Amino acid sequence: MANQLVLVLDFGGQYNQLIARRVRECGVYCEVHKYSLSIEEIRAKAPIGIIFTGGPNSIYLDESPKADPQLFELGIPILGICYGIHAMAYALGGKVVSNENAREYGKTDTFYNTSCKLFEGLPPEGISWMSHGDSIAELPEGFVSVAHTASCSVAAMENVHKKFYGVQFHPEVMHTENGISMLRNFLYNVCGAIGDWTMGDYLKTAVEQIRAKVRDGKVLLALSGGVDSSVAAALLSRAVGTQLTCIFVDHGLMRKNEGDEVEKIFGDGRMNFIRVNAEERFLGKLAGVSDPETKRKIIGEEFIRVFEEEAKKIGTVDFLVQGTIYPDIIESGLGDSAVIKSHHNVGGLPDYVDFKEIIEPLRLLFKDEVRQLGRELELPEYLVMRQPFPGPGLAIRVIGDITKDKLEILREADFILRDEIMKAGLEYSINQYFAVLTNMRSVGVMGDGRTYDYTLALRGVTTTDFMTADWARIPYDVLDRISVRIVNEVRSINRIVYDITSKPPATIEWE
Ligand code: XMP
């Protein structure tokens, strides 16, 4: 039997996919469509509820999207969010005004009527996230106000009889206290959801869709071993098996054992897996180069060249898979489908490889949903939870010129750091952690002798978006264990420092 469905009608808001994600989190299948989806199509989909998203405009502008009045005749519960409450009020004969004094942006203290089904079981007061210039001056017939703030008398409205609800704030964002519980209340108390959707269902649907699209075509994927490309590879492999070829360019700049781990997972014959051992080639090109930008450029270009050579051997492919995920996508204007901000992990590939179409099977998922899908595909936990690793790899963690020897030293030290962080149970609370082989040498003493060896820097950061970051407060005893082990177990390092700069002013990587 088909899953229950909730439709999110997109009026051009920036949070449309976030709303969808929240609905999925509540265990209900959800699809986002343009606000202008026809009534016939909506009827055919038979949703248990409809959500209107926010939007950037004032409802009275000619070009503003308007809700089709027939939507309110379908007998389906509707929740309007932000602009969505205006669209609902306007369509049903209420009055929306632009009131300078009632503008609200950001966290706002809000009072709720807890006998309203949306707020049932929740505290009567809390912070909500507002972002509106217009507000409702007159309620449509049959509606009552069920929440207010100091400057907004209708922060939420309901028509119990028709099961129509509107909220002026954004329940889908984390800043709104209990916002997700409000959405859950709408889904379960108003729409009658039973919570019949899981990531397993998503996987099943995604596999069916990919099969229908690919048919007997050939599919190519550049596998880096990172979370997104790995999950995309596992998904495509599940869907089309050996019609998929994954090319894994091992540039010799991976962490310890990483290349072999990737091969172990994906090289078991369920897909065509090609590992290109291109270490010598990359190191040759990088010899003597110490400028960070030049390193990146060389690696990017060489990567394309190697990939292209391998792809040519396969011949024409029909589809190229990209592991683009939702945060990589920029929304275009009003309700249009999203445009890709190309996620050039692998620098401009599509221009170099002959293919007919791109497949982006993860483009609607957030990072933690991608991880969940990875688990569903039975990828190992260490891969699914892998921290970000830059495309240029250890090349930008060996400061100055790169040699095989320096890479070897760094690899061993980084492995110990990761091992101790894991043993201390800190691997998920520190968002990224790694070692950097600085190009500095200093004097030390080991046994009875003088040493003149490398200084190793440790870096650990906490962050949500990697745009800004704080240095992680790793406990001293953990730092101590890491330091003692590295100087004892790794040659050529006699001094270890911990990087205590945030981003900004520093960046996360050193180069
Ligand atoms: P920065 O050093 O700019 O890093 O603060 C922010 C995040 O991006 C990662 N990073 C990269 N990822 N290709 C990538 O795929 C790159 O060239 C690259 N450079 C930095 C970095 O590890 C951190 O997570």
Coordinates of C-alpha atoms and ligand atoms in Angstrom, one line a residue:
M1 CA 0.0 0.0 0.0
A2 CA 1.2 3.5 -0.8
N3 CA 2.5 5.7 2.0
Q4 CA 0.4 8.5 3.3
L5 CA 1.5 11.7 1.6
V6 CA 1.8 15.3 2.7
L7 CA 2.3 18.0 0.0
V8 CA 4.4 21.0 0.6
L9 CA 3.4 23.7 -1.9
D10 CA 6.3 26.0 -2.5
F11 CA 5.4 29.7 -2.6
G12 CA 9.1 30.7 -3.0
G13 CA 10.3 30.4 0.5
Q14 CA 13.9 29.6 1.5
Y15 CA 12.9 26.8 3.9
N16 CA 10.8 24.7 1.6
Q17 CA 13.1 21.6 1.7
L18 CA 13.6 22.1 5.4
I19 CA 9.9 21.8 5.9
A20 CA 9.9 18.6 3.9
R21 CA 12.7 17.3 5.9
R22 CA 10.9 18.0 9.1
V23 CA 7.8 16.2 7.8
R24 CA 10.0 13.2 7.0
E25 CA 11.6 13.4 10.4
C26 CA 8.0 13.0 11.8
G27 CA 7.7 9.7 9.8
V28 CA 5.5 11.0 7.0
Y29 CA 6.2 10.9 3.3
C30 CA 6.4 14.3 1.8
E31 CA 6.8 15.9 -1.6
V32 CA 7.6 19.5 -2.5
H33 CA 5.8 21.0 -5.5
K34 CA 5.3 24.4 -7.0
Y35 CA 2.4 26.3 -5.5
S36 CA 0.7 26.2 -8.9
L37 CA 0.4 22.4 -9.0
S38 CA -3.0 21.8 -10.6
I39 CA -6.0 20.7 -8.5
E40 CA -6.4 17.6 -10.6
E41 CA -2.8 16.6 -9.9
I42 CA -3.3 17.2 -6.2
R43 CA -6.5 15.2 -6.1
A44 CA -4.7 12.3 -7.9
K45 CA -2.0 12.3 -5.3
A46 CA -4.6 12.2 -2.5
P47 CA -2.5 13.9 0.2
I48 CA -3.6 13.7 3.9
G49 CA -2.4 17.3 4.4
I50 CA -1.0 20.3 2.5
I51 CA 1.5 22.8 3.8
F52 CA 2.0 26.3 2.2
T53 CA 5.6 27.5 2.6
G54 CA 6.8 31.0 3.2
G55 CA 7.7 33.3 0.4
P56 CA 9.6 36.4 -0.2
N57 CA 6.8 38.7 -1.3
S58 CA 3.9 40.8 0.0
I59 CA 0.6 39.1 -1.0
Y60 CA -0.7 42.3 -2.6
L61 CA 2.0 42.6 -5.3
D62 CA 0.6 41.6 -8.8
E63 CA 3.4 39.1 -9.3
S64 CA 2.9 37.4 -5.9
P65 CA 1.9 33.8 -5.9
K66 CA -1.7 33.2 -4.9
A67 CA -3.3 30.1 -3.6
D68 CA -5.9 28.5 -5.8
P69 CA -9.2 29.0 -4.1
Q70 CA -10.2 25.5 -5.1
L71 CA -7.5 24.2 -2.7
F72 CA -9.8 25.1 0.2
E73 CA -12.7 23.0 -1.3
L74 CA -10.8 19.7 -1.3
G75 CA -11.6 18.8 2.3
I76 CA -7.9 18.4 3.0
P77 CA -6.2 20.0 6.1
I78 CA -3.9 22.9 5.3
L79 CA -1.2 24.6 7.2
G80 CA 0.1 28.0 6.0
I81 CA 3.5 29.1 7.2
C82 CA 4.6 32.7 7.2
Y83 CA 3.7 33.9 3.6
G84 CA 1.6 30.8 3.6
I85 CA -0.7 32.2 6.3
H86 CA -1.1 35.3 4.2
A87 CA -1.9 33.3 1.1
M88 CA -4.5 31.4 3.1
A89 CA -6.0 34.6 4.7
Y90 CA -6.1 36.4 1.4
A91 CA -7.8 33.6 -0.5
L92 CA -10.4 33.2 2.2
G93 CA -11.4 36.9 2.5
G94 CA -9.2 38.0 5.4
K95 CA -7.1 41.2 5.3
V96 CA -3.3 41.3 5.3
V97 CA -1.6 44.6 5.9
S98 CA 1.9 46.0 5.7
N99 CA 2.3 47.5 9.1
E100 CA 5.6 49.2 9.9
N101 CA 5.0 48.8 13.7
A102 CA 4.2 45.1 13.4
R103 CA 7.3 44.0 11.5
E104 CA 9.1 41.2 13.3
Y105 CA 12.4 39.5 12.4
G106 CA 14.2 37.0 14.5
K107 CA 13.4 35.5 17.9
T108 CA 10.1 36.6 19.3
D109 CA 8.4 35.8 22.5
T110 CA 5.1 34.2 21.6
F111 CA 1.9 33.2 23.5
Y112 CA 0.0 30.2 22.4
N113 CA -3.6 28.9 23.0
T114 CA -2.8 25.4 24.0
S115 CA -6.4 24.2 23.4
C116 CA -5.6 24.6 19.7
K117 CA -4.6 21.3 18.2
L118 CA -1.3 22.7 16.9
F119 CA -0.1 23.6 20.3
E120 CA -1.7 20.8 22.3
G121 CA 0.6 19.5 25.1
L122 CA 3.1 22.3 24.6
P123 CA 4.1 25.2 26.9
P124 CA 1.8 28.3 26.5
E125 CA 4.7 30.6 25.9
G126 CA 8.0 30.3 24.0
I127 CA 10.4 31.8 21.5
S128 CA 9.3 31.6 17.8
W129 CA 11.3 32.6 14.7
M130 CA 9.6 35.5 12.8
S131 CA 10.5 37.0 9.5
H132 CA 7.6 39.1 8.2
G133 CA 6.7 42.6 7.2
D134 CA 3.0 42.0 6.5
S135 CA 0.6 40.7 9.1
I136 CA -3.1 39.7 9.3
A137 CA -5.3 42.6 10.3
E138 CA -8.7 40.8 9.8
L139 CA -9.2 37.1 10.1
P140 CA -11.1 35.3 7.4
E141 CA -14.6 34.1 8.3
G142 CA -14.6 31.0 10.6
F143 CA -11.1 31.6 11.9
V144 CA -9.9 32.6 15.4
S145 CA -6.5 33.8 16.5
V146 CA -4.6 31.1 18.5
A147 CA -1.3 32.8 19.2
H148 CA 0.0 36.4 19.6
T149 CA 3.1 38.4 20.3
A150 CA 3.6 41.9 21.7
S151 CA 3.1 43.4 18.3
C152 CA 1.2 40.8 16.3
S153 CA -2.3 39.9 17.4
V154 CA -2.5 37.0 14.9
A155 CA 0.7 34.9 15.2
A156 CA -1.4 31.8 14.5
M157 CA -5.0 31.2 13.3
E158 CA -7.3 28.2 13.0
N159 CA -10.5 27.1 11.5
V160 CA -11.2 23.9 13.5
H161 CA -14.2 23.0 11.4
K162 CA -12.3 23.1 8.1
K163 CA -8.9 22.0 9.6
F164 CA -7.2 25.1 8.2
Y165 CA -4.2 26.4 10.2
G166 CA -1.8 29.3 9.7
V167 CA 1.3 30.4 11.6
Q168 CA 3.1 33.7 11.1
F169 CA 6.4 32.2 12.4
H170 CA 8.6 29.4 11.1
P171 CA 8.0 26.2 13.1
E172 CA 10.5 24.3 10.8
V173 CA 13.6 26.2 12.1
M174 CA 15.4 25.2 15.2
H175 CA 15.1 28.7 16.7
T176 CA 11.4 28.1 17.2
E177 CA 11.0 26.3 20.5
N178 CA 8.8 23.2 20.1
G179 CA 8.4 24.1 16.4
I180 CA 8.8 20.5 15.3
S181 CA 6.3 19.3 17.9
M182 CA 3.8 21.8 16.3
L183 CA 4.4 20.3 12.9
R184 CA 4.0 16.9 14.4
N185 CA 0.7 18.0 16.0
F186 CA -0.5 19.2 12.6
L187 CA 0.5 15.9 11.0
Y188 CA -0.8 13.5 13.7
N189 CA -3.6 15.5 15.4
V190 CA -5.1 17.3 12.4
C191 CA -4.2 15.2 9.3
G192 CA -4.4 11.8 10.9
A193 CA -0.9 10.7 10.0
I194 CA 0.1 7.2 11.2
G195 CA 3.8 7.6 10.7
D196 CA 4.3 5.0 8.0
W197 CA 7.3 6.4 6.3
T198 CA 11.0 5.4 6.9
M199 CA 14.3 5.9 5.2
G200 CA 13.9 2.3 4.0
D201 CA 10.9 3.5 2.0
Y202 CA 13.0 6.3 0.6
L203 CA 15.6 3.9 -0.5
K204 CA 13.0 1.7 -2.2
T205 CA 11.5 4.6 -4.1
A206 CA 14.9 6.0 -5.1
V207 CA 16.0 2.6 -6.5
E208 CA 12.8 2.3 -8.5
Q209 CA 13.2 5.8 -9.9
I210 CA 16.8 5.3 -10.8
R211 CA 16.0 2.0 -12.6
A212 CA 13.2 3.7 -14.5
K213 CA 15.5 6.4 -15.7
V214 CA 18.7 4.4 -16.4
R215 CA 17.0 1.4 -18.0
D216 CA 19.9 -0.4 -19.7
G217 CA 22.2 2.6 -19.8
K218 CA 25.8 2.9 -18.6
V219 CA 26.5 5.0 -15.5
L220 CA 29.7 6.5 -14.3
L221 CA 30.6 7.9 -10.9
A222 CA 33.7 9.5 -9.5
L223 CA 34.2 7.9 -6.1
S224 CA 36.2 9.8 -3.5
G225 CA 35.5 7.7 -0.5
G226 CA 33.7 10.7 1.2
V227 CA 30.2 10.2 2.6
D228 CA 28.3 11.7 -0.3
S229 CA 30.0 10.0 -3.2
S230 CA 30.0 6.7 -1.2
V231 CA 26.3 6.8 -0.5
A232 CA 25.6 7.7 -4.1
A233 CA 27.7 4.8 -5.3
A234 CA 26.1 2.3 -2.9
L235 CA 22.6 3.6 -4.0
L236 CA 23.4 3.4 -7.7
S237 CA 25.0 0.0 -7.3
R238 CA 21.8 -1.3 -5.5
A239 CA 19.7 0.1 -8.4
V240 CA 21.7 -0.9 -11.5
G241 CA 24.5 -3.2 -10.3
T242 CA 27.2 -3.7 -12.9
Q243 CA 25.8 -1.0 -15.3
L244 CA 27.6 1.3 -12.8
T245 CA 31.3 2.0 -13.1
C246 CA 33.0 3.8 -10.2
I247 CA 36.4 5.4 -10.8
F248 CA 38.4 5.9 -7.6
V249 CA 41.4 8.0 -8.3
D250 CA 43.8 7.3 -5.5
H251 CA 46.1 10.3 -5.7
G252 CA 48.3 9.0 -2.9
L253 CA 47.2 11.8 -0.6
M254 CA 44.7 9.9 1.5
R255 CA 44.9 9.1 5.1
K256 CA 46.3 5.8 6.4
N257 CA 44.6 2.8 5.0
E258 CA 41.9 4.9 3.4
G259 CA 42.4 3.8 -0.2
D260 CA 42.3 0.1 0.8
E261 CA 39.2 0.7 2.8
V262 CA 37.4 2.2 -0.1
E263 CA 38.5 -0.7 -2.3
K264 CA 37.4 -3.2 0.3
I265 CA 33.9 -1.8 0.4
F266 CA 33.3 -1.1 -3.2
G267 CA 35.6 -3.5 -5.0
D268 CA 33.6 -6.7 -4.2
G269 CA 32.2 -7.1 -7.7
R270 CA 28.7 -5.7 -7.3
M271 CA 29.7 -2.8 -9.5
N272 CA 32.6 -2.1 -11.8
F273 CA 35.2 -0.6 -9.6
I274 CA 38.3 0.9 -11.0
R275 CA 41.0 2.1 -8.6
V276 CA 43.6 4.1 -10.3
N277 CA 46.8 4.2 -8.3
A278 CA 48.2 7.5 -9.4
E279 CA 50.4 8.4 -6.5
E280 CA 53.6 8.6 -8.5
R281 CA 51.9 10.8 -11.1
F282 CA 50.6 13.2 -8.5
L283 CA 53.8 13.4 -6.5
G284 CA 55.7 13.9 -9.7
K285 CA 53.6 16.9 -10.6
L286 CA 53.8 18.3 -7.0
A287 CA 57.6 17.9 -6.6
G288 CA 59.1 21.1 -5.3
V289 CA 55.8 22.9 -5.1
S290 CA 55.1 24.7 -1.8
D291 CA 52.5 27.4 -2.7
P292 CA 49.1 26.2 -1.4
E293 CA 47.1 27.5 -4.3
T294 CA 49.5 26.0 -6.9
K295 CA 49.2 22.6 -5.1
R296 CA 45.4 22.8 -5.3
K297 CA 45.4 23.7 -8.9
I298 CA 47.9 20.9 -9.9
I299 CA 45.8 18.3 -8.0
G300 CA 42.5 19.5 -9.5
E301 CA 43.9 19.4 -13.0
E302 CA 45.7 16.1 -12.6
F303 CA 42.5 14.6 -11.2
I304 CA 40.5 15.5 -14.2
R305 CA 43.2 14.2 -16.5
V306 CA 43.4 10.8 -14.8
F307 CA 39.6 10.5 -14.6
E308 CA 39.2 11.4 -18.2
E309 CA 41.8 8.8 -19.3
E310 CA 40.0 6.1 -17.4
A311 CA 36.5 7.3 -18.6
K312 CA 37.7 7.2 -22.2
K313 CA 38.5 3.5 -21.8
I314 CA 34.9 2.8 -20.9
G315 CA 33.6 4.6 -23.9
T316 CA 30.4 6.7 -24.0
V317 CA 28.4 6.6 -20.8
D318 CA 24.8 7.6 -20.6
F319 CA 24.7 9.0 -17.1
L320 CA 27.2 10.7 -14.8
V321 CA 26.3 10.6 -11.1
Q322 CA 27.1 13.5 -8.8
G323 CA 26.8 13.3 -5.0
T324 CA 25.3 16.8 -4.7
I325 CA 23.3 17.1 -1.5
Y326 CA 20.7 19.7 -0.7
P327 CA 22.9 22.2 1.1
D328 CA 25.0 22.4 -2.1
I329 CA 22.0 23.6 -4.0
I330 CA 21.0 27.3 -4.3
E331 CA 17.4 28.1 -4.6
S332 CA 16.4 30.1 -7.6
G333 CA 13.4 32.5 -7.5
L334 CA 9.8 31.9 -6.9
G335 CA 8.9 28.2 -6.6
D336 CA 11.1 27.3 -9.6
S337 CA 13.0 24.1 -9.3
A338 CA 16.3 24.5 -7.7
V339 CA 19.4 25.3 -9.7
I340 CA 22.6 23.6 -8.9
K341 CA 25.6 25.4 -7.5
S342 CA 28.0 22.9 -9.0
H343 CA 29.6 21.0 -6.3
H344 CA 33.1 20.9 -7.8
N345 CA 34.6 18.4 -5.4
V346 CA 36.2 17.0 -8.5
G347 CA 36.6 20.2 -10.4
G348 CA 34.5 20.7 -13.5
L349 CA 34.2 17.0 -14.5
P350 CA 31.1 17.2 -16.7
D351 CA 33.0 19.4 -19.3
Y352 CA 35.6 16.6 -19.8
V353 CA 33.6 13.5 -19.9
D354 CA 31.2 12.4 -22.6
F355 CA 27.8 11.6 -21.1
K356 CA 24.2 12.4 -21.8
E357 CA 22.7 13.3 -18.5
I358 CA 23.6 13.9 -14.8
I359 CA 21.9 12.0 -12.0
E360 CA 21.9 13.5 -8.5
P361 CA 20.2 11.0 -6.3
L362 CA 20.9 12.8 -3.1
R363 CA 19.9 16.3 -4.1
L364 CA 16.9 16.5 -1.8
L365 CA 18.6 15.2 1.3
F366 CA 20.4 16.9 4.2
K367 CA 23.7 15.6 5.4
D368 CA 22.3 13.6 8.3
E369 CA 19.7 12.1 6.0
V370 CA 22.5 11.0 3.6
R371 CA 24.2 9.3 6.5
Q372 CA 20.9 7.6 7.4
L373 CA 20.5 6.4 3.8
G374 CA 24.1 5.1 3.9
R375 CA 23.2 3.0 7.0
E376 CA 20.1 1.7 5.2
L377 CA 22.5 0.6 2.4
E378 CA 24.6 -1.2 4.9
L379 CA 27.7 0.9 4.6
P380 CA 29.9 0.7 7.6
E381 CA 29.4 3.2 10.4
Y382 CA 32.9 4.6 10.1
L383 CA 32.3 5.5 6.5
V384 CA 28.8 6.9 7.1
M385 CA 30.1 9.1 9.9
R386 CA 33.3 10.1 8.2
Q387 CA 34.5 13.6 8.9
P388 CA 35.0 16.0 5.9
F389 CA 38.3 15.5 4.1
P390 CA 39.5 18.0 1.6
G391 CA 39.8 17.0 -2.1
P392 CA 43.5 17.9 -2.2
G393 CA 44.0 15.6 0.8
L394 CA 47.2 15.5 2.8
A395 CA 48.9 17.8 0.3
I396 CA 47.4 20.8 2.1
R397 CA 48.4 19.4 5.5
V398 CA 52.1 19.0 4.6
I399 CA 53.2 22.6 4.8
G400 CA 55.8 23.5 2.1
D401 CA 57.0 21.0 -0.4
I402 CA 55.6 17.5 -0.4
T403 CA 57.6 14.3 -0.3
K404 CA 56.6 10.7 0.1
D405 CA 58.5 10.6 3.3
K406 CA 56.7 13.6 4.8
L407 CA 53.4 12.1 3.8
E408 CA 54.3 8.9 5.5
I409 CA 55.2 10.7 8.7
L410 CA 52.0 12.7 8.7
R411 CA 49.9 9.7 7.9
E412 CA 51.2 7.8 11.0
A413 CA 50.8 10.8 13.3
D414 CA 47.3 11.6 12.0
F415 CA 46.3 7.9 12.5
I416 CA 47.4 8.1 16.2
L417 CA 45.4 11.3 16.7
R418 CA 42.3 9.7 15.2
D419 CA 42.8 6.6 17.2
E420 CA 43.0 8.4 20.6
I421 CA 40.1 10.7 19.8
M422 CA 38.0 7.6 19.1
K423 CA 39.2 5.8 22.2
A424 CA 38.2 8.9 24.2
G425 CA 34.7 8.8 22.7
L426 CA 35.1 12.3 21.2
E427 CA 34.8 11.4 17.5
Y428 CA 31.3 12.8 17.1
S429 CA 31.6 15.8 19.4
I430 CA 34.6 17.2 17.5
N431 CA 33.5 17.9 13.9
Q432 CA 36.9 17.8 12.3
Y433 CA 40.3 16.8 13.6
F434 CA 43.6 16.2 12.0
A435 CA 47.4 16.6 12.1
V436 CA 49.4 19.1 10.1
L437 CA 53.1 18.5 9.4
T438 CA 54.5 22.0 9.7
N439 CA 57.6 22.8 7.7
M440 CA 59.3 23.9 10.9
R441 CA 62.1 22.0 12.7
S442 CA 63.3 22.6 16.2
V443 CA 65.8 21.3 18.6
G444 CA 64.9 18.6 21.1
V445 CA 66.5 15.9 23.2
M446 CA 65.7 12.2 23.0
G447 CA 67.7 9.7 25.1
D448 CA 71.0 11.3 25.5
G449 CA 71.1 12.9 22.1
R450 CA 70.1 16.2 20.4
T451 CA 67.4 16.0 17.8
Y452 CA 66.5 18.5 15.1
D453 CA 63.1 17.4 13.9
Y454 CA 59.7 18.4 12.7
T455 CA 57.0 20.2 14.7
L456 CA 53.6 18.6 14.3
A457 CA 50.4 20.7 14.8
L458 CA 47.1 19.1 15.9
R459 CA 43.9 20.7 14.9
G460 CA 40.4 20.0 16.2
V461 CA 37.3 22.2 15.6
T462 CA 33.7 22.3 16.5
T463 CA 31.3 23.8 13.9
T464 CA 27.9 23.4 12.4
D465 CA 28.5 24.7 8.9
F466 CA 32.4 24.8 8.5
M467 CA 32.0 28.5 7.5
T468 CA 32.9 29.5 11.1
A469 CA 34.5 27.2 13.7
D470 CA 35.8 27.2 17.2
W471 CA 38.9 25.2 18.3
A472 CA 37.8 22.1 20.2
R473 CA 38.4 22.0 23.9
I474 CA 40.1 18.5 23.8
P475 CA 40.8 17.5 27.4
Y476 CA 44.5 17.9 28.4
D477 CA 44.8 14.2 29.3
V478 CA 43.7 13.2 25.8
L479 CA 46.1 15.7 24.2
D480 CA 48.8 14.3 26.5
R481 CA 48.2 10.7 25.4
I482 CA 48.3 11.8 21.7
S483 CA 51.5 13.7 22.2
V484 CA 53.3 11.0 24.0
R485 CA 52.3 8.3 21.5
I486 CA 53.2 10.4 18.5
V487 CA 56.7 11.3 19.6
N488 CA 57.3 7.7 20.7
E489 CA 55.8 5.9 17.7
V490 CA 56.5 8.3 14.8
R491 CA 59.9 9.1 13.6
S492 CA 61.1 12.6 12.8
I493 CA 58.7 14.5 15.1
N494 CA 60.1 16.0 18.4
R495 CA 57.6 18.7 19.1
I496 CA 53.8 18.9 19.1
V497 CA 51.6 22.0 19.3
Y498 CA 47.8 22.4 19.5
D499 CA 46.2 25.0 17.3
I500 CA 43.9 27.2 19.4
T501 CA 42.7 29.6 16.7
S502 CA 39.1 29.9 15.7
K503 CA 37.8 30.5 12.1
P504 CA 37.9 33.4 11.5
P505 CA 40.6 34.6 11.7
A506 CA 42.3 31.3 10.8
T507 CA 40.8 28.7 8.4
I508 CA 40.2 25.1 9.4
E509 CA 42.9 23.8 7.1
W510 CA 46.4 25.3 7.3
E511 CA 46.7 25.8 3.5
Ligands
XMP1 P1 38.7 25.9 5.5 O1 40.1 25.5 5.5 O2 38.4 26.8 4.2 O3 37.9 24.6 5.3 O4 38.2 26.6 6.7 C1 36.5 24.5 5.4 C2 36.1 23.0 5.2 O5 36.3 22.7 3.8 C3 37.2 21.6 3.7 N1 38.1 21.9 2.5 C4 37.9 21.4 1.3 N2 37.0 20.4 0.9 N3 38.0 20.5 -1.3 C5 37.1 20.0 -0.4 O6 36.3 19.2 -0.8 C6 38.9 21.5 -0.9 O7 39.8 21.9 -1.7 C7 38.9 21.9 0.5 N4 39.6 22.8 1.2 C8 39.1 22.8 2.5 C9 38.0 21.6 5.0 O8 38.5 20.3 5.3 C10 36.9 22.0 6.0 O9 36.1 21.0 6.3

